[in-house]
Amino acid sequence: MRTQVVTTEDQAELKQFLEDADLTLSGLDDPGVLVWIDRDDSGAVIGSTGFELSADRDHALIRSVAVHPDARGGGYGTVLARFALDEAARQGAGSAWLFSRRSGPFWQRLGFERADRDALAAVLPDTHQVRLFTKTGQLEREVAWSRPLTPRGLPAGE
């Protein structure tokens, strides 16, 4: 994996990649939204991962975890998700949260449990995704997930 921080030059390609994956594009150009991409040998984006931290830096909203259809299978999505979890823990977050209506089983395998979406919104009110979902009414349709983080980003006992 050759994960690199998204630069200004990567923004258009990242947005197209995430739009194709049907993920939220809001705030990707904000410095507080941390996103990384992987490229294949030809230079095409094949994976992304990222998060936003709460104002107190205690909570991370995991977002933009996506794998190109040709690169799926074999645990690549798990590698990307763990990268974001480890980095969020390294930056001081004690818990991770996310929205996912379609990928619950994937996140459960990584130690996430279903959570109250209003609790998520309460601890991460200033994130782009929460502000967008609240403003548009999408928050009421979302499924929230959370889990504690350890210094390595893994669930306790792993």
PDB file of C-alpha atoms in Angstrom:
ATOM      1  CA  MET A   1       0.000   0.000   0.000  1.00  0.00           C
ATOM      2  CA  ARG A   2       1.372   3.405  -1.000  1.00  0.00           C
ATOM      3  CA  THR A   3      -0.916   5.645   0.996  1.00  0.00           C
ATOM      4  CA  GLN A   4      -0.386   9.365   0.459  1.00  0.00           C
ATOM      5  CA  VAL A   5      -2.047  12.466   1.849  1.00  0.00           C
ATOM      6  CA  VAL A   6      -4.429  14.033  -0.647  1.00  0.00           C
ATOM      7  CA  THR A   7      -3.018  17.214  -2.163  1.00  0.00           C
ATOM      8  CA  THR A   8      -4.758  20.044  -3.988  1.00  0.00           C
ATOM      9  CA  GLU A   9      -3.758  18.377  -7.253  1.00  0.00           C
ATOM     10  CA  ASP A  10      -5.536  15.158  -6.168  1.00  0.00           C
ATOM     11  CA  GLN A  11      -8.864  16.804  -5.260  1.00  0.00           C
ATOM     12  CA  ALA A  12     -10.706  16.421  -8.579  1.00  0.00           C
ATOM     13  CA  GLU A  13      -9.678  12.783  -8.961  1.00  0.00           C
ATOM     14  CA  LEU A  14     -10.568  12.021  -5.320  1.00  0.00           C
ATOM     15  CA  LYS A  15     -13.996  13.625  -5.706  1.00  0.00           C
ATOM     16  CA  GLN A  16     -14.720  11.597  -8.837  1.00  0.00           C
ATOM     17  CA  PHE A  17     -13.534   8.404  -7.110  1.00  0.00           C
ATOM     18  CA  LEU A  18     -15.768   9.022  -4.073  1.00  0.00           C
ATOM     19  CA  GLU A  19     -18.712  10.103  -6.226  1.00  0.00           C
ATOM     20  CA  ASP A  20     -18.408   6.818  -8.133  1.00  0.00           C
ATOM     21  CA  ALA A  21     -18.422   5.029  -4.740  1.00  0.00           C
ATOM     22  CA  ASP A  22     -21.533   7.020  -3.691  1.00  0.00           C
ATOM     23  CA  LEU A  23     -19.790   8.579  -0.686  1.00  0.00           C
ATOM     24  CA  THR A  24     -20.087  12.096   0.752  1.00  0.00           C
ATOM     25  CA  LEU A  25     -18.001  14.761  -0.951  1.00  0.00           C
ATOM     26  CA  SER A  26     -18.648  17.580   1.524  1.00  0.00           C
ATOM     27  CA  GLY A  27     -15.610  19.243   3.018  1.00  0.00           C
ATOM     28  CA  LEU A  28     -12.947  17.214   1.247  1.00  0.00           C
ATOM     29  CA  ASP A  29     -10.933  20.368   0.584  1.00  0.00           C
ATOM     30  CA  ASP A  30     -11.062  21.520   4.233  1.00  0.00           C
ATOM     31  CA  PRO A  31      -7.716  21.173   6.052  1.00  0.00           C
ATOM     32  CA  GLY A  32      -9.546  19.547   9.004  1.00  0.00           C
ATOM     33  CA  VAL A  33     -10.714  16.669   6.813  1.00  0.00           C
ATOM     34  CA  LEU A  34      -7.798  14.272   6.565  1.00  0.00           C
ATOM     35  CA  VAL A  35      -7.898  11.991   3.535  1.00  0.00           C
ATOM     36  CA  TRP A  36      -5.354   9.600   2.062  1.00  0.00           C
ATOM     37  CA  ILE A  37      -5.386   7.816  -1.272  1.00  0.00           C
ATOM     38  CA  ASP A  38      -3.647   4.819  -2.795  1.00  0.00           C
ATOM     39  CA  ARG A  39      -2.782   4.607  -6.459  1.00  0.00           C
ATOM     40  CA  ASP A  40      -2.134   1.586  -8.638  1.00  0.00           C
ATOM     41  CA  ASP A  41       0.935   1.214 -10.844  1.00  0.00           C
ATOM     42  CA  SER A  42      -0.695   3.269 -13.594  1.00  0.00           C
ATOM     43  CA  GLY A  43      -1.362   6.144 -11.174  1.00  0.00           C
ATOM     44  CA  ALA A  44      -5.135   5.667 -10.890  1.00  0.00           C
ATOM     45  CA  VAL A  45      -6.766   6.012  -7.465  1.00  0.00           C
ATOM     46  CA  ILE A  46      -7.707   2.548  -6.179  1.00  0.00           C
ATOM     47  CA  GLY A  47      -8.468   3.332  -2.536  1.00  0.00           C
ATOM     48  CA  SER A  48      -9.146   6.121  -0.088  1.00  0.00           C
ATOM     49  CA  THR A  49      -9.571   6.553   3.630  1.00  0.00           C
ATOM     50  CA  GLY A  50      -9.908   9.433   6.047  1.00  0.00           C
ATOM     51  CA  PHE A  51     -11.509  11.089   9.033  1.00  0.00           C
ATOM     52  CA  GLU A  52     -12.454  14.342  10.733  1.00  0.00           C
ATOM     53  CA  LEU A  53     -11.717  15.021  14.395  1.00  0.00           C
ATOM     54  CA  SER A  54     -14.101  16.649  16.845  1.00  0.00           C
ATOM     55  CA  ALA A  55     -13.148  20.107  18.126  1.00  0.00           C
ATOM     56  CA  ASP A  56     -11.817  18.539  21.358  1.00  0.00           C
ATOM     57  CA  ARG A  57      -9.988  15.869  19.284  1.00  0.00           C
ATOM     58  CA  ASP A  58     -11.536  13.100  21.427  1.00  0.00           C
ATOM     59  CA  HIS A  59     -13.693  11.670  18.629  1.00  0.00           C
ATOM     60  CA  ALA A  60     -12.983  10.793  15.000  1.00  0.00           C
ATOM     61  CA  LEU A  61     -15.589  10.589  12.256  1.00  0.00           C
ATOM     62  CA  ILE A  62     -14.262   7.960   9.851  1.00  0.00           C
ATOM     63  CA  ARG A  63     -15.119   8.746   6.264  1.00  0.00           C
ATOM     64  CA  SER A  64     -14.155   8.286   2.645  1.00  0.00           C
ATOM     65  CA  VAL A  65     -13.146   4.620   3.019  1.00  0.00           C
ATOM     66  CA  ALA A  66     -13.544   3.269  -0.505  1.00  0.00           C
ATOM     67  CA  VAL A  67     -11.975   0.620  -2.720  1.00  0.00           C
ATOM     68  CA  HIS A  68     -12.091   0.557  -6.507  1.00  0.00           C
ATOM     69  CA  PRO A  69     -14.189  -2.435  -7.690  1.00  0.00           C
ATOM     70  CA  ASP A  70     -11.140  -3.984  -9.407  1.00  0.00           C
ATOM     71  CA  ALA A  71      -9.194  -3.940  -6.112  1.00  0.00           C
ATOM     72  CA  ARG A  72     -11.881  -5.421  -3.856  1.00  0.00           C
ATOM     73  CA  GLY A  73     -11.387  -8.665  -2.019  1.00  0.00           C
ATOM     74  CA  GLY A  74      -8.421  -9.847  -0.080  1.00  0.00           C
ATOM     75  CA  GLY A  75      -8.839  -7.412   2.811  1.00  0.00           C
ATOM     76  CA  TYR A  76      -7.783  -4.166   1.132  1.00  0.00           C
ATOM     77  CA  GLY A  77     -10.749  -2.244   2.588  1.00  0.00           C
ATOM     78  CA  THR A  78      -9.792  -3.482   6.049  1.00  0.00           C
ATOM     79  CA  VAL A  79      -6.234  -2.233   5.540  1.00  0.00           C
ATOM     80  CA  LEU A  80      -7.549   1.204   4.539  1.00  0.00           C
ATOM     81  CA  ALA A  81      -9.998   1.367   7.454  1.00  0.00           C
ATOM     82  CA  ARG A  82      -7.326   0.312   9.955  1.00  0.00           C
ATOM     83  CA  PHE A  83      -5.008   2.971   8.568  1.00  0.00           C
ATOM     84  CA  ALA A  84      -7.583   5.666   9.391  1.00  0.00           C
ATOM     85  CA  LEU A  85      -8.322   4.158  12.821  1.00  0.00           C
ATOM     86  CA  ASP A  86      -4.624   3.961  13.694  1.00  0.00           C
ATOM     87  CA  GLU A  87      -3.998   7.516  12.525  1.00  0.00           C
ATOM     88  CA  ALA A  88      -7.021   8.869  14.441  1.00  0.00           C
ATOM     89  CA  ALA A  89      -5.796   7.109  17.604  1.00  0.00           C
ATOM     90  CA  ARG A  90      -2.284   8.450  17.006  1.00  0.00           C
ATOM     91  CA  GLN A  91      -3.753  11.957  16.874  1.00  0.00           C
ATOM     92  CA  GLY A  92      -5.447  11.419  20.245  1.00  0.00           C
ATOM     93  CA  ALA A  93      -8.982  10.275  19.433  1.00  0.00           C
ATOM     94  CA  GLY A  94     -10.417   7.836  21.953  1.00  0.00           C
ATOM     95  CA  SER A  95     -13.431   6.817  19.910  1.00  0.00           C
ATOM     96  CA  ALA A  96     -14.317   6.375  16.262  1.00  0.00           C
ATOM     97  CA  TRP A  97     -17.716   6.980  14.714  1.00  0.00           C
ATOM     98  CA  LEU A  98     -19.078   6.673  11.204  1.00  0.00           C
ATOM     99  CA  PHE A  99     -22.212   6.617   9.094  1.00  0.00           C
ATOM    100  CA  SER A 100     -22.929   3.564   6.971  1.00  0.00           C
ATOM    101  CA  ARG A 101     -26.243   2.300   5.645  1.00  0.00           C
ATOM    102  CA  ARG A 102     -24.759  -0.415   3.424  1.00  0.00           C
ATOM    103  CA  SER A 103     -21.574  -1.701   5.036  1.00  0.00           C
ATOM    104  CA  GLY A 104     -22.557  -2.590   8.596  1.00  0.00           C
ATOM    105  CA  PRO A 105     -21.120  -6.140   8.512  1.00  0.00           C
ATOM    106  CA  PHE A 106     -17.764  -4.813   7.288  1.00  0.00           C
ATOM    107  CA  TRP A 107     -17.571  -2.301  10.127  1.00  0.00           C
ATOM    108  CA  GLN A 108     -18.746  -4.842  12.696  1.00  0.00           C
ATOM    109  CA  ARG A 109     -15.775  -7.040  11.776  1.00  0.00           C
ATOM    110  CA  LEU A 110     -13.591  -4.068  12.752  1.00  0.00           C
ATOM    111  CA  GLY A 111     -15.199  -3.793  16.190  1.00  0.00           C
ATOM    112  CA  PHE A 112     -17.894  -1.203  15.453  1.00  0.00           C
ATOM    113  CA  GLU A 113     -21.313  -1.458  17.040  1.00  0.00           C
ATOM    114  CA  ARG A 114     -24.491   0.259  15.992  1.00  0.00           C
ATOM    115  CA  ALA A 115     -24.776   3.646  17.717  1.00  0.00           C
ATOM    116  CA  ASP A 116     -27.293   6.395  18.201  1.00  0.00           C
ATOM    117  CA  ARG A 117     -26.972   8.865  15.325  1.00  0.00           C
ATOM    118  CA  ASP A 118     -27.953  11.753  17.615  1.00  0.00           C
ATOM    119  CA  ALA A 119     -25.119  10.777  19.979  1.00  0.00           C
ATOM    120  CA  LEU A 120     -22.751  10.860  16.997  1.00  0.00           C
ATOM    121  CA  ALA A 121     -24.037  14.292  16.006  1.00  0.00           C
ATOM    122  CA  ALA A 122     -23.654  15.511  19.606  1.00  0.00           C
ATOM    123  CA  VAL A 123     -19.958  14.609  19.867  1.00  0.00           C
ATOM    124  CA  LEU A 124     -19.062  15.595  16.275  1.00  0.00           C
ATOM    125  CA  PRO A 125     -21.333  18.613  15.615  1.00  0.00           C
ATOM    126  CA  ASP A 126     -18.750  20.680  13.756  1.00  0.00           C
ATOM    127  CA  THR A 127     -17.737  18.078  11.193  1.00  0.00           C
ATOM    128  CA  HIS A 128     -18.695  18.716   7.597  1.00  0.00           C
ATOM    129  CA  GLN A 129     -20.582  15.461   7.284  1.00  0.00           C
ATOM    130  CA  VAL A 130     -22.717  16.017  10.409  1.00  0.00           C
ATOM    131  CA  ARG A 131     -23.475  19.627   9.439  1.00  0.00           C
ATOM    132  CA  LEU A 132     -24.458  18.556   5.911  1.00  0.00           C
ATOM    133  CA  PHE A 133     -26.606  15.635   7.074  1.00  0.00           C
ATOM    134  CA  THR A 134     -28.343  17.811   9.681  1.00  0.00           C
ATOM    135  CA  LYS A 135     -28.998  20.646   7.216  1.00  0.00           C
ATOM    136  CA  THR A 136     -30.384  18.361   4.495  1.00  0.00           C
ATOM    137  CA  GLY A 137     -32.384  16.039   6.764  1.00  0.00           C
ATOM    138  CA  GLN A 138     -30.216  13.087   5.743  1.00  0.00           C
ATOM    139  CA  LEU A 139     -29.189  12.541   9.385  1.00  0.00           C
ATOM    140  CA  GLU A 140     -32.571  10.909  10.062  1.00  0.00           C
ATOM    141  CA  ARG A 141     -31.892   8.306   7.343  1.00  0.00           C
ATOM    142  CA  GLU A 142     -28.360   7.444   8.400  1.00  0.00           C
ATOM    143  CA  VAL A 143     -27.109   4.486  10.428  1.00  0.00           C
ATOM    144  CA  ALA A 144     -24.401   5.363  12.941  1.00  0.00           C
ATOM    145  CA  TRP A 145     -21.633   3.096  14.215  1.00  0.00           C
ATOM    146  CA  SER A 146     -18.964   3.555  16.881  1.00  0.00           C
ATOM    147  CA  ARG A 147     -16.163   1.865  18.753  1.00  0.00           C
ATOM    148  CA  PRO A 148     -13.444   2.816  21.186  1.00  0.00           C
ATOM    149  CA  LEU A 149      -9.911   3.290  19.981  1.00  0.00           C
ATOM    150  CA  THR A 150      -6.766   2.089  21.643  1.00  0.00           C
ATOM    151  CA  PRO A 151      -3.372   3.654  20.955  1.00  0.00           C
ATOM    152  CA  ARG A 152      -2.944   1.286  17.984  1.00  0.00           C
ATOM    153  CA  GLY A 153      -6.488   1.895  16.729  1.00  0.00           C
ATOM    154  CA  LEU A 154      -7.515  -1.721  17.375  1.00  0.00           C
ATOM    155  CA  PRO A 155     -10.330  -2.930  19.601  1.00  0.00           C
ATOM    156  CA  ALA A 156      -9.183  -3.895  23.073  1.00  0.00           C
ATOM    157  CA  GLY A 157      -7.821  -7.436  23.121  1.00  0.00           C
ATOM    158  CA  GLU A 158      -6.581  -7.541  19.505  1.00  0.00           C
TER     159      GLU A 158
END
